[in-house]
mmCIF file of C-alpha atoms in Angstrom:
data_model
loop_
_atom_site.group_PDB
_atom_site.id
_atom_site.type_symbol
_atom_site.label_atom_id
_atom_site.label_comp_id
_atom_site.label_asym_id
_atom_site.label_seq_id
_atom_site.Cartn_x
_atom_site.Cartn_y
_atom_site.Cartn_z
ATOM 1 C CA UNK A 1 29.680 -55.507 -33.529
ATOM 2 C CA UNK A 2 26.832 -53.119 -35.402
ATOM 3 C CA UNK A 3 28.118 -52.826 -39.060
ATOM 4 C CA UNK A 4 28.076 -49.028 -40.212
ATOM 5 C CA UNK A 5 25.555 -50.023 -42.945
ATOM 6 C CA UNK A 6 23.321 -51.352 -40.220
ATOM 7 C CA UNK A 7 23.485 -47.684 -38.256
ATOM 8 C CA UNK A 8 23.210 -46.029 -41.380
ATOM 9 C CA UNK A 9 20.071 -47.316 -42.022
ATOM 10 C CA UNK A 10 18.524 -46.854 -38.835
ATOM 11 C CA UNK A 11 19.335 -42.972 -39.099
ATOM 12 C CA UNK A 12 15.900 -41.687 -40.899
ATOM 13 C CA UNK A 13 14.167 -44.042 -37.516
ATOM 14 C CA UNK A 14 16.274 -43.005 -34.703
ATOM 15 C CA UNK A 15 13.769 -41.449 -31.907
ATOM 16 C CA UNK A 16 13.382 -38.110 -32.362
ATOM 17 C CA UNK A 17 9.769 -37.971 -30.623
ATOM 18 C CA UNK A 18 7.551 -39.639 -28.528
ATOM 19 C CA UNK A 19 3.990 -39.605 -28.825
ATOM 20 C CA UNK A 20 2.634 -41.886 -25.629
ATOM 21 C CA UNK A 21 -1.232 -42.063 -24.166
ATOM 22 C CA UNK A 22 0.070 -40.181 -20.723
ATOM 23 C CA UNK A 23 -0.703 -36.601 -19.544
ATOM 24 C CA UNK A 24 1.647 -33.742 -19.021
ATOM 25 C CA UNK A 25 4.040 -34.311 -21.437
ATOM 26 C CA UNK A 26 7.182 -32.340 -21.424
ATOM 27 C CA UNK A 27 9.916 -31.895 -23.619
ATOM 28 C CA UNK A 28 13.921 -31.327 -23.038
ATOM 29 C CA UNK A 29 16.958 -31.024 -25.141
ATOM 30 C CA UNK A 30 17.046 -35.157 -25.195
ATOM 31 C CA UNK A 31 14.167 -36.527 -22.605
ATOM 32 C CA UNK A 32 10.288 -36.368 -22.724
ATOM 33 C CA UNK A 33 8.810 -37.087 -19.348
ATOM 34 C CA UNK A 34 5.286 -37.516 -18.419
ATOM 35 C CA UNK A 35 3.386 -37.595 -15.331
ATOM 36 C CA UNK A 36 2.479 -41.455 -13.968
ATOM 37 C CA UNK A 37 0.104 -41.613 -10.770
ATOM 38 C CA UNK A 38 1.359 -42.337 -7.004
ATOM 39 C CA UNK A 39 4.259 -39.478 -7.440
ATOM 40 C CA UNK A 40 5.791 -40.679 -10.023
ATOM 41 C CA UNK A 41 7.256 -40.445 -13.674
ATOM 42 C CA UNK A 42 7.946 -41.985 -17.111
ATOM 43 C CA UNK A 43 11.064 -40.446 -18.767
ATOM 44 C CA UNK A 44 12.032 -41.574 -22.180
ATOM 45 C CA UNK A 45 15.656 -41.057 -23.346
ATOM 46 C CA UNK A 46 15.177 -40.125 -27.316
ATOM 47 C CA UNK A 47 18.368 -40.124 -29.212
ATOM 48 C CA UNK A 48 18.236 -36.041 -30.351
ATOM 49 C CA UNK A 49 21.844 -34.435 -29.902
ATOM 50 C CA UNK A 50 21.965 -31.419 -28.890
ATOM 51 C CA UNK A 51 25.161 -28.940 -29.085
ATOM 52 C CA UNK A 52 25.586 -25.415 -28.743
ATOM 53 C CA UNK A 53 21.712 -25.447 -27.132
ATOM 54 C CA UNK A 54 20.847 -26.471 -30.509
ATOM 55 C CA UNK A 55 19.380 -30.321 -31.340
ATOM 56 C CA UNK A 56 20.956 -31.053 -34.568
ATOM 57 C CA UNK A 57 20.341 -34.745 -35.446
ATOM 58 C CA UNK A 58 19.203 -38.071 -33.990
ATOM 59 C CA UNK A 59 21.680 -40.743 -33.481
ATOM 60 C CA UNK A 60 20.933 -44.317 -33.373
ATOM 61 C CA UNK A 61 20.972 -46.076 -30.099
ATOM 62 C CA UNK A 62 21.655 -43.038 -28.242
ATOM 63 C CA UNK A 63 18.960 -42.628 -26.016
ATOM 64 C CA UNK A 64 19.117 -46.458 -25.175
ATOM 65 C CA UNK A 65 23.082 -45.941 -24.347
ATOM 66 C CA UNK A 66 22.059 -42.591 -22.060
ATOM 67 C CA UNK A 67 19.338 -44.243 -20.337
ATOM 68 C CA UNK A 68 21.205 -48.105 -19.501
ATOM 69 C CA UNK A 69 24.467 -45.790 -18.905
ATOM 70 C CA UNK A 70 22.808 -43.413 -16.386
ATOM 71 C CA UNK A 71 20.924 -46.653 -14.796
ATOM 72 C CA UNK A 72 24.002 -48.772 -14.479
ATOM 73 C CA UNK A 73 25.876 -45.703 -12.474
ATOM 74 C CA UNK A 74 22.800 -44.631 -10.478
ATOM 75 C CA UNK A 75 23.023 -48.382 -9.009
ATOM 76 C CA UNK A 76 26.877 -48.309 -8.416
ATOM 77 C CA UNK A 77 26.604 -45.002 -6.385
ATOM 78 C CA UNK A 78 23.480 -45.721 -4.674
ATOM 79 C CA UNK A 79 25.726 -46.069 -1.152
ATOM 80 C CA UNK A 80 26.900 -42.570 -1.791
ATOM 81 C CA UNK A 81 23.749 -40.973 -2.418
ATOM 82 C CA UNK A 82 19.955 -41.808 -2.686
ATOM 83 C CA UNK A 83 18.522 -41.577 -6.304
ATOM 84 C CA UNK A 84 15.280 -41.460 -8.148
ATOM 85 C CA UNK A 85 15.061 -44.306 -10.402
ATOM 86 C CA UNK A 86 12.694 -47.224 -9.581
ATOM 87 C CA UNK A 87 12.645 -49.482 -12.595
ATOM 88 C CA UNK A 88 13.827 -49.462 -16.373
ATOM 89 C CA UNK A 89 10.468 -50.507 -18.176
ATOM 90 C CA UNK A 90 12.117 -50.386 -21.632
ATOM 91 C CA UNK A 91 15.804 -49.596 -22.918
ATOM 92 C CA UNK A 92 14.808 -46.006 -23.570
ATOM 93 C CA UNK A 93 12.814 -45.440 -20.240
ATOM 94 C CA UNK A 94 12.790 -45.238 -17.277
ATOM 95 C CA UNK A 95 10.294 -44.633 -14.256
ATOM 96 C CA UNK A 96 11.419 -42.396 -11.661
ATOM 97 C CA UNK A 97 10.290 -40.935 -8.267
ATOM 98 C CA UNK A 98 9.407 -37.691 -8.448
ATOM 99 C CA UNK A 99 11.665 -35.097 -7.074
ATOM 100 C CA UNK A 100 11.827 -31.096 -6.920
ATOM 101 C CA UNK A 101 15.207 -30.112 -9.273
ATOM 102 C CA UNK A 102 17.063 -28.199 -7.165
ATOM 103 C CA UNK A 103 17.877 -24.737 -8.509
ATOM 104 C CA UNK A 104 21.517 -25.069 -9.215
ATOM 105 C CA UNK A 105 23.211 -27.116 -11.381
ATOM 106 C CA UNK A 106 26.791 -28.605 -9.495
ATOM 107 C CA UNK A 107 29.695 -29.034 -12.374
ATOM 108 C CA UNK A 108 32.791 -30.769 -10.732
ATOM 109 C CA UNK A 109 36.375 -30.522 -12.779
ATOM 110 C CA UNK A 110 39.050 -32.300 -12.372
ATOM 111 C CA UNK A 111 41.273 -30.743 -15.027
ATOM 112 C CA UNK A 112 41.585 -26.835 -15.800
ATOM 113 C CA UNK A 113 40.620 -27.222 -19.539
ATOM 114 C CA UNK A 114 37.709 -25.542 -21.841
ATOM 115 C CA UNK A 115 37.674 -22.789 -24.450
ATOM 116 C CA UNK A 116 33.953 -21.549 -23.608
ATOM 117 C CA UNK A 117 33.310 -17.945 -21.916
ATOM 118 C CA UNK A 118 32.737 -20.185 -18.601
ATOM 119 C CA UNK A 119 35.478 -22.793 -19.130
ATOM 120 C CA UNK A 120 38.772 -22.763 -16.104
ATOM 121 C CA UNK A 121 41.283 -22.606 -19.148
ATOM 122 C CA UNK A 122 39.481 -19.738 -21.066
ATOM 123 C CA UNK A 123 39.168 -17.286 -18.085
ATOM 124 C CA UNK A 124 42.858 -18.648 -16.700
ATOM 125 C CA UNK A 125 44.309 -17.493 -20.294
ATOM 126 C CA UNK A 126 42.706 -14.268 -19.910
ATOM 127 C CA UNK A 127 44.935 -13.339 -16.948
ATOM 128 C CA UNK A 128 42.289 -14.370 -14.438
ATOM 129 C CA UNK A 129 42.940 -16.152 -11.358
ATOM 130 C CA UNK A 130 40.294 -15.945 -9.333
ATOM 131 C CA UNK A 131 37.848 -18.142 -10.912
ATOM 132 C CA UNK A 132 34.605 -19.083 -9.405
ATOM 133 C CA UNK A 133 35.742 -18.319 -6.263
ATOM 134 C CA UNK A 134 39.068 -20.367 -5.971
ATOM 135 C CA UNK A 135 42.736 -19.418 -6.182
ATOM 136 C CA UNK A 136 44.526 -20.020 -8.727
ATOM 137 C CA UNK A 137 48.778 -20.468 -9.281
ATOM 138 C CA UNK A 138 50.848 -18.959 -11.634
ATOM 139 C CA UNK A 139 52.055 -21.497 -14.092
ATOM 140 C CA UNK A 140 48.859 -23.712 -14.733
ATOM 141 C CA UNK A 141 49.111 -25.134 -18.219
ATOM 142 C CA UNK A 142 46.022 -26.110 -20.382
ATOM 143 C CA UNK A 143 44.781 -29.655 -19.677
ATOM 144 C CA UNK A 144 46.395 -29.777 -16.622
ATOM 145 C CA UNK A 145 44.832 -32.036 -13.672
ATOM 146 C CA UNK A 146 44.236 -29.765 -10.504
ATOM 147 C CA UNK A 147 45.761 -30.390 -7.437
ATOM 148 C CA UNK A 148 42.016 -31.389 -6.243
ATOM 149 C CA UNK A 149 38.581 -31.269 -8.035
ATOM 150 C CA UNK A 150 36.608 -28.080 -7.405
ATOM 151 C CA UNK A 151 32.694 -27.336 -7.777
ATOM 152 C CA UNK A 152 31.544 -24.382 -10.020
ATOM 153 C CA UNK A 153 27.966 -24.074 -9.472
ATOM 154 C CA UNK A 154 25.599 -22.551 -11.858
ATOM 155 C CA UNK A 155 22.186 -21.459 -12.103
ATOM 156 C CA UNK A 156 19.348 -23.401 -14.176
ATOM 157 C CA UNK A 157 18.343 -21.060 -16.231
ATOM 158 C CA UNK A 158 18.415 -17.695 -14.516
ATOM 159 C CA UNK A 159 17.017 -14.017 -15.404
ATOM 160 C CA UNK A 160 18.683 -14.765 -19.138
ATOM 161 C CA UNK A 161 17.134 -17.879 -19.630
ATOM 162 C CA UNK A 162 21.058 -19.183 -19.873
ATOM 163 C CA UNK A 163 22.763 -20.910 -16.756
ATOM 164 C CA UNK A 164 24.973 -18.404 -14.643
ATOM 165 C CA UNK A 165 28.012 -18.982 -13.133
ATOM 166 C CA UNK A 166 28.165 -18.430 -9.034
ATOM 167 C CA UNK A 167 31.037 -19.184 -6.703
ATOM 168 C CA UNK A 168 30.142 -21.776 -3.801
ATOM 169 C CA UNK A 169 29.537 -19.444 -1.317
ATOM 170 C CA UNK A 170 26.888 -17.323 -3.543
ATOM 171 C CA UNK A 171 24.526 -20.678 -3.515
ATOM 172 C CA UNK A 172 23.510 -20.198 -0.057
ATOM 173 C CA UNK A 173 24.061 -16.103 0.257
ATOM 174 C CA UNK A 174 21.592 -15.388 -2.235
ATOM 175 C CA UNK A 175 18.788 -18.365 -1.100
ATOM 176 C CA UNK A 176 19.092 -20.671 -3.551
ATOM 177 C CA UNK A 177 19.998 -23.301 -0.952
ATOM 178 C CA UNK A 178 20.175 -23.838 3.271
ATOM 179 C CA UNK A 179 23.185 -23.803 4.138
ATOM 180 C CA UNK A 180 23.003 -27.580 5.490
ATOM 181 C CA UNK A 181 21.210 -28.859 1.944
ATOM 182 C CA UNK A 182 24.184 -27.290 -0.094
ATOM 183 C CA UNK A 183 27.347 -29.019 2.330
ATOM 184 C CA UNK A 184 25.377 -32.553 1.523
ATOM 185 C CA UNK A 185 25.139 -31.299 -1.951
ATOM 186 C CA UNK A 186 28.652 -30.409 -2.462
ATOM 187 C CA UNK A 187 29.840 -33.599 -0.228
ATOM 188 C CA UNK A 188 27.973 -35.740 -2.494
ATOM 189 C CA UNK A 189 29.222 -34.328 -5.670
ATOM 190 C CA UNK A 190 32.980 -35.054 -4.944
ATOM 191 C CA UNK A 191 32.636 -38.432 -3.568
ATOM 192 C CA UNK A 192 30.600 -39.162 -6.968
ATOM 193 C CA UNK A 193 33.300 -37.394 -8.696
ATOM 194 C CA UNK A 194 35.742 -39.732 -7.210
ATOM 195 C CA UNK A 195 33.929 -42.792 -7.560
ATOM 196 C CA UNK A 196 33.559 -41.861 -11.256
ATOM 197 C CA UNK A 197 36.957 -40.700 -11.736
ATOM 198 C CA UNK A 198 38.376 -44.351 -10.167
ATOM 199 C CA UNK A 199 35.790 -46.452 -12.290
ATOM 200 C CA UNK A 200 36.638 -44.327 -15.414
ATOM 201 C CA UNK A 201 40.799 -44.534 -15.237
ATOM 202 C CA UNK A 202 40.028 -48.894 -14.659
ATOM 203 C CA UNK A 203 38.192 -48.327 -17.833
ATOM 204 C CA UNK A 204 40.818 -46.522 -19.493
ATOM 205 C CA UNK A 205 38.900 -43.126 -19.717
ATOM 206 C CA UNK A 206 39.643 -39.938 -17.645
ATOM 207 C CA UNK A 207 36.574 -37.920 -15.982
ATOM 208 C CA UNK A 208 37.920 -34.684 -16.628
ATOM 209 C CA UNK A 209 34.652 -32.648 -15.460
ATOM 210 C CA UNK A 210 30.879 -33.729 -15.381
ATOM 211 C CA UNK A 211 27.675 -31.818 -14.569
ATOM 212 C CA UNK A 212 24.976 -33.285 -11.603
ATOM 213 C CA UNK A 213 21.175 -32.610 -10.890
ATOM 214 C CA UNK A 214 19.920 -32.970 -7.544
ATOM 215 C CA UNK A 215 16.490 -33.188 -6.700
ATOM 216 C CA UNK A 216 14.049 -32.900 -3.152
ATOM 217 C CA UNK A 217 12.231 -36.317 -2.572
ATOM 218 C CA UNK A 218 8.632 -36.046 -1.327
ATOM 219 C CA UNK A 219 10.381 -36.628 1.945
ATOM 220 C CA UNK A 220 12.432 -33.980 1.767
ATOM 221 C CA UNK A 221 15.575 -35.757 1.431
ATOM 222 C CA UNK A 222 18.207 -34.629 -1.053
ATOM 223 C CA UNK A 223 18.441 -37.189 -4.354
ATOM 224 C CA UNK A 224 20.678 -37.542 -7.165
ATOM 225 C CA UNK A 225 18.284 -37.060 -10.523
ATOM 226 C CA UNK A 226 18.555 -36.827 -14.181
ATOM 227 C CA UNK A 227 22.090 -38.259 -15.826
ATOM 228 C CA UNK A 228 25.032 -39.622 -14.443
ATOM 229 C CA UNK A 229 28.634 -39.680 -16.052
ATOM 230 C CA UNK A 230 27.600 -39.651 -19.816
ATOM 231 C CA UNK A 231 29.161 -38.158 -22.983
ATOM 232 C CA UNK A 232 26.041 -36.048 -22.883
ATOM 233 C CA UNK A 233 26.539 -34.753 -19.284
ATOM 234 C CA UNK A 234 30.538 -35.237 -18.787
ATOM 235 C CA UNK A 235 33.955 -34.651 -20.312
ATOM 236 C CA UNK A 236 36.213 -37.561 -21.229
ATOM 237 C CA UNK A 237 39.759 -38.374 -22.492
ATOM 238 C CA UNK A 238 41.446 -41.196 -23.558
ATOM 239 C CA UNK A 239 43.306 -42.380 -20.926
ATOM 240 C CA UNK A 240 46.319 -44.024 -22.819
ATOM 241 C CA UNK A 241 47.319 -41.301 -24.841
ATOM 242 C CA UNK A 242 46.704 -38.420 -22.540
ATOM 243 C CA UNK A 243 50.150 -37.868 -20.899
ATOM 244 C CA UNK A 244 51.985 -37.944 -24.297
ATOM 245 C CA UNK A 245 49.514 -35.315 -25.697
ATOM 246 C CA UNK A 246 50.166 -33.360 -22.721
ATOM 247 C CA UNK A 247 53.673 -33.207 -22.618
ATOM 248 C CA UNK A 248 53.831 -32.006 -26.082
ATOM 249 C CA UNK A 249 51.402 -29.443 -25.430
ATOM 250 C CA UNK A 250 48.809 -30.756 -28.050
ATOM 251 C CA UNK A 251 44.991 -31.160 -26.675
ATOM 252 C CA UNK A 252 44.086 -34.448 -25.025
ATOM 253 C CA UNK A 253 42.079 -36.924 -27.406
ATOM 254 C CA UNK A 254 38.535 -36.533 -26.468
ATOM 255 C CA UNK A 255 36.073 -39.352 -26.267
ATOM 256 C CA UNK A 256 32.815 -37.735 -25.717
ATOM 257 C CA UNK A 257 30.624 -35.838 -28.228
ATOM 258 C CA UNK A 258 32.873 -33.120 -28.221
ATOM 259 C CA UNK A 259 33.850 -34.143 -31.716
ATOM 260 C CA UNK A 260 30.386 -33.498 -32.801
ATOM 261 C CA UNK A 261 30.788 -29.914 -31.880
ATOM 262 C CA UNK A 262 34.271 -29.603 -33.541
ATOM 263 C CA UNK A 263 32.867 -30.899 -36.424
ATOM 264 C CA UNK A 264 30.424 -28.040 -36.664
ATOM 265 C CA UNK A 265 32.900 -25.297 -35.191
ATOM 266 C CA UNK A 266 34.921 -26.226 -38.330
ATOM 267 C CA UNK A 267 32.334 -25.180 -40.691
ATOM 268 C CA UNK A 268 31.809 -21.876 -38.372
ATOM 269 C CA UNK A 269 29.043 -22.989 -36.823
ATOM 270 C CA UNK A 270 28.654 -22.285 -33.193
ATOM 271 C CA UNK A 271 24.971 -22.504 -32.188
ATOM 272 C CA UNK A 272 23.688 -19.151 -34.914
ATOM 273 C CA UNK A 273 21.810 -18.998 -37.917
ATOM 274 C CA UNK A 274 21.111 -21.793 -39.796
ATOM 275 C CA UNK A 275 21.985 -25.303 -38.535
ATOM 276 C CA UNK A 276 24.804 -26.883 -41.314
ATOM 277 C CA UNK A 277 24.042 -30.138 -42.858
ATOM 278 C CA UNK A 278 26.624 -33.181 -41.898
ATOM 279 C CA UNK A 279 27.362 -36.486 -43.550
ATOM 280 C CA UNK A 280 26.012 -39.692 -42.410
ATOM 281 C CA UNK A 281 29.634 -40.535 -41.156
ATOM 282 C CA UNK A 282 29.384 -38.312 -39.011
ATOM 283 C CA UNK A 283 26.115 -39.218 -37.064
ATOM 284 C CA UNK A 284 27.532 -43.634 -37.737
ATOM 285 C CA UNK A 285 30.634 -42.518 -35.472
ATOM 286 C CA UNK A 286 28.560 -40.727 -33.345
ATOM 287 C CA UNK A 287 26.539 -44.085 -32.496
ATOM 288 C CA UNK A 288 30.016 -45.795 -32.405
ATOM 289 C CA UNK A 289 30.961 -44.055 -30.137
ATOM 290 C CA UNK A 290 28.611 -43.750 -27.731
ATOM 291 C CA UNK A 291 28.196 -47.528 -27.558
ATOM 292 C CA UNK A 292 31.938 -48.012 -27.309
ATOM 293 C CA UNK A 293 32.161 -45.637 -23.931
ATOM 294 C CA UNK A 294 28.686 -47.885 -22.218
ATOM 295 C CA UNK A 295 30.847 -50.915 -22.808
ATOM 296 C CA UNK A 296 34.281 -49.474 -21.574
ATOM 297 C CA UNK A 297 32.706 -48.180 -18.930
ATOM 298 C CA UNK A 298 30.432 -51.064 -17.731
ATOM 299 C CA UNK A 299 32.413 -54.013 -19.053
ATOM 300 C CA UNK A 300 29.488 -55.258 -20.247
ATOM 301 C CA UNK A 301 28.588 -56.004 -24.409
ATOM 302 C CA UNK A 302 25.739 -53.177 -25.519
ATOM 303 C CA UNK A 303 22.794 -55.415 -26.821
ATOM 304 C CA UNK A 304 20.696 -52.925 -29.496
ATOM 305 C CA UNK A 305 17.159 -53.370 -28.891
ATOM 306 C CA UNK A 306 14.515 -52.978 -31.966
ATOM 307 C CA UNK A 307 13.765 -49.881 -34.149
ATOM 308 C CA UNK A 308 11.217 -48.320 -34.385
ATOM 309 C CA UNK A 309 11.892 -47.549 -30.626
ATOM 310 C CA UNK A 310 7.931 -45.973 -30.808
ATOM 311 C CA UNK A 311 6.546 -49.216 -31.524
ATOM 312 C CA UNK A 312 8.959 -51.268 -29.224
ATOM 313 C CA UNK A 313 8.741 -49.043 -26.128
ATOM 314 C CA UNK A 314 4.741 -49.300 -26.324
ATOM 315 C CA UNK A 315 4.779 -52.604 -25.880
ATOM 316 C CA UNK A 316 6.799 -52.628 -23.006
ATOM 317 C CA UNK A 317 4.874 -49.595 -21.298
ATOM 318 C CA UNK A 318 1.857 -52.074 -21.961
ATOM 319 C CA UNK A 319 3.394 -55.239 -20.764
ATOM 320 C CA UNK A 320 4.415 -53.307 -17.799
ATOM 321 C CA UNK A 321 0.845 -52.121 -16.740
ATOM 322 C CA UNK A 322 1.930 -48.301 -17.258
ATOM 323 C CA UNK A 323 -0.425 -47.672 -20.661
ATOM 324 C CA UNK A 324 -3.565 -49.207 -21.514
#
């Protein structure tokens, strides 16, 4: 058990940057990657959090809770789908084949929930129901599991430099994908969904909806890439308490970082003007919680490696032959 003292302290350290002797480094909301010989790749999980398209802190051990998380489900759904990885040099890295991101991003729910401009329940409320493509019944109510889990597709990026939302059928009518690369897409998608969504409810946790990259291996071949079924990249709900929360019409308990972002929404902050300042607590039960889900999820006890990350993953990188 990490005392709350303990994460306090390591808040003015947590890894905000990385600053490694490799060429082409680039920079993300949360990962740095640079550019390793023989095709392939160094990324380093940092622990930014980002909200609202905004980072607004660093949180200890939450790169090294992204990165194990991501590695420990890339290797449990390797018989569903090929992925990049190739080896975790340090608790914060990892080394990856390289692979051509696809140019849509595949979001699978399993619940009809949200109260974003994109979100099922939002446009549902509105009056709406036909929603990225699908038909919906009369009746739905908010945090409601759908009869089966449905794929809304969106853009990376697009003409607005913000995702956009496309039906299915729109992936392959305007070019972003062949026809045959998009069915193994979406195949793949729901049978990880699935295989989350069973591993999850053992846990106790409910995959309500979670976002996957997809990449083209030098060999042309269609690879899972980036995260898999994180608080960073997923939605999840406590599994225990969900039905009774339901039934009395109240919002499931949420056990993601989507407490972060309530936390700001309550101070009227949604991603404009100036970024709010938070207490420590806030940032400590961020950590908490983050580590809680990796062991819930993986049944396994999260061991926190040294801070300064910096100094700790250099010596690995060296160890492992990848810097001089």
């Amino acid at each position: 058990m990490i005392s709350e003292d303990h994460l306090k302290r390591l808040l003015p350290i947590a890894l905000d940057d990385t600053d490694l002797p490799l060429s082409h480094k680039n920079t993300g909301k949360v990962r740095d990657w640079y550019t390793l010989p023989d095709g392939k790749r160094l990324i380093v999980t940092t622990d930014r959090l980002s909200a609202f398209d905004r980072i607004l802190a660093t949180v200890p051990y939450k790169g090294q809770v992204l990165n194990q998380l991501s590695a420990w489900w890339f290797e449990q759904t390797r018989d569903i789908i090929p992925n990049h990885i190739v080896s975790l040099p340090d608790p914060n890295a990892a080394v990856v084949h390289v692979a051509e991101p696809l140019p849509v991003e595949v979001i699978v729910r399993g619940y009809i929930t949200g109260v974003t401009t994109t979100a099922l329940w939002y446009r549902y409320s509105l009056g709406e129901r036909h929603i990225y493509g699908y038909e919906f019944p009369e009746g739905l109510r908010k945090n409601q599991a759908l009869l089966e889990p449905i794929i809304t597709p969106t853009t990376k990026g697009g003409a607005t430099g913000h995702d956009e939302r496309l039906t299915c059928t729109e992936v392959v009518e305007k070019g972003l994908l062949d026809k045959q690369t998009w069915d193994d897409v979406l195949a793949a998608a729901l049978d990880l969904f699935q295989c989350g969504q069973e591993m999850a409810r053992k846990a106790g946790i409910i995959l309500v909806d979670t976002k996957y990259e997809f990449g083209r291996a030098a060999d042309g071949s269609v690879v899972l890439i980036d995260e898999v079924h994180t608080p960073d990249s997923s939605r999840f709900w406590k599994a225990d308490t969900y039905e009774a929360h339901f039934a009395a019409g109240e919002d499931p308990e949420n056990f993601d970082k989507e407490f972060v972002r309530l936390a700001y929404a309550e101070k009227g902050y949604r991603g404009d003007g100036e970024i709010p300042s938070m207490p420590d607590e806030l940032w400590v039960s961020a950590s908490e919680r983050y580590i809680q889900i990796y062991e819930m999820l993986t049944g396994k006890q999260f061991v926190p490696e040294r801070y300064p990350v910096q100094e700790r993953l250099r010596e690995n990188l060296r160890q492992g032959g990848l810097i001089a």
